[in-house]
Amino acid sequence: PHPPPHTMADDLLWTTRQAYGVGAYAAAIAEAADLEGLSPADALARDVLVMRCYVELGSYEVRERGA
């Protein structure tokens, strides 16, 4: 059996993924910064999206959160 499909309500990263998908990298980074209470898997997915946004923006000096 297949896992149930994800809906927008189930996907806490939906808005971030959409912003990334349309090339709104700064918006995706800002949206990701507001996400809290994520599972470890979702937090990793968020961090990967943020890193990809920085690469797309040509910014290779990424600061850690809270630094």
mmCIF file of C-alpha atoms in Angstrom:
data_model
loop_
_atom_site.group_PDB
_atom_site.id
_atom_site.type_symbol
_atom_site.label_atom_id
_atom_site.label_comp_id
_atom_site.label_asym_id
_atom_site.label_seq_id
_atom_site.Cartn_x
_atom_site.Cartn_y
_atom_site.Cartn_z
ATOM 1 C CA PRO A 1 0.000 0.000 0.000
ATOM 2 C CA HIS A 2 1.046 3.573 -0.682
ATOM 3 C CA PRO A 3 1.302 6.192 2.049
ATOM 4 C CA PRO A 4 -1.512 8.738 2.063
ATOM 5 C CA PRO A 5 -0.859 11.760 -0.141
ATOM 6 C CA HIS A 6 0.290 14.941 1.546
ATOM 7 C CA THR A 7 -2.046 17.883 1.556
ATOM 8 C CA MET A 8 -1.066 21.517 1.947
ATOM 9 C CA ALA A 9 -2.329 21.387 5.528
ATOM 10 C CA ASP A 10 -0.061 18.415 6.263
ATOM 11 C CA ASP A 11 3.028 19.962 4.679
ATOM 12 C CA LEU A 12 4.461 22.640 6.956
ATOM 13 C CA LEU A 13 7.067 23.439 4.300
ATOM 14 C CA TRP A 14 4.562 23.941 1.465
ATOM 15 C CA THR A 15 4.865 27.729 1.286
ATOM 16 C CA THR A 16 8.650 27.529 1.492
ATOM 17 C CA ARG A 17 8.773 24.906 -1.275
ATOM 18 C CA GLN A 18 6.471 26.995 -3.471
ATOM 19 C CA ALA A 19 8.565 30.125 -3.008
ATOM 20 C CA TYR A 20 11.691 28.141 -3.907
ATOM 21 C CA GLY A 21 9.951 26.609 -6.912
ATOM 22 C CA VAL A 22 9.073 29.981 -8.429
ATOM 23 C CA GLY A 23 12.505 31.452 -7.737
ATOM 24 C CA ALA A 24 11.510 33.642 -4.796
ATOM 25 C CA TYR A 25 14.572 32.560 -2.835
ATOM 26 C CA ALA A 26 14.639 35.426 -0.333
ATOM 27 C CA ALA A 27 10.950 34.847 0.412
ATOM 28 C CA ALA A 28 11.590 31.127 0.895
ATOM 29 C CA ILE A 29 14.403 31.897 3.351
ATOM 30 C CA ALA A 30 12.168 34.312 5.268
ATOM 31 C CA GLU A 31 9.300 31.830 5.347
ATOM 32 C CA ALA A 32 11.592 29.055 6.567
ATOM 33 C CA ALA A 33 12.909 31.274 9.357
ATOM 34 C CA ASP A 34 9.390 31.532 10.795
ATOM 35 C CA LEU A 35 8.848 27.761 10.993
ATOM 36 C CA GLU A 36 8.953 26.343 14.509
ATOM 37 C CA GLY A 37 8.142 23.037 16.128
ATOM 38 C CA LEU A 38 9.202 20.931 13.164
ATOM 39 C CA SER A 39 9.991 17.258 13.405
ATOM 40 C CA PRO A 40 13.672 16.383 12.908
ATOM 41 C CA ALA A 41 12.900 15.256 9.336
ATOM 42 C CA ASP A 42 11.023 18.477 8.513
ATOM 43 C CA ALA A 43 13.765 20.588 10.118
ATOM 44 C CA LEU A 44 16.339 18.856 7.921
ATOM 45 C CA ALA A 45 14.185 19.401 4.821
ATOM 46 C CA ARG A 46 13.824 23.087 5.781
ATOM 47 C CA ASP A 47 17.572 23.472 6.237
ATOM 48 C CA VAL A 48 18.259 21.848 2.863
ATOM 49 C CA LEU A 49 15.791 24.190 1.156
ATOM 50 C CA VAL A 50 17.395 27.201 2.832
ATOM 51 C CA MET A 51 20.871 26.096 1.740
ATOM 52 C CA ARG A 52 19.634 25.596 -1.818
ATOM 53 C CA CYS A 53 18.144 29.107 -1.747
ATOM 54 C CA TYR A 54 21.471 30.576 -0.666
ATOM 55 C CA VAL A 55 23.246 28.698 -3.457
ATOM 56 C CA GLU A 56 20.727 30.017 -6.001
ATOM 57 C CA LEU A 57 21.318 33.537 -4.697
ATOM 58 C CA GLY A 58 25.068 33.056 -5.056
ATOM 59 C CA SER A 59 25.556 33.525 -1.328
ATOM 60 C CA TYR A 60 27.959 30.885 -0.112
ATOM 61 C CA GLU A 61 28.647 32.358 3.334
ATOM 62 C CA VAL A 62 25.704 31.066 5.318
ATOM 63 C CA ARG A 63 25.442 31.954 8.983
ATOM 64 C CA GLU A 64 24.063 29.532 11.514
ATOM 65 C CA ARG A 65 20.747 30.420 13.096
ATOM 66 C CA GLY A 66 21.197 32.550 16.182
ATOM 67 C CA ALA A 67 24.768 33.535 15.258
#
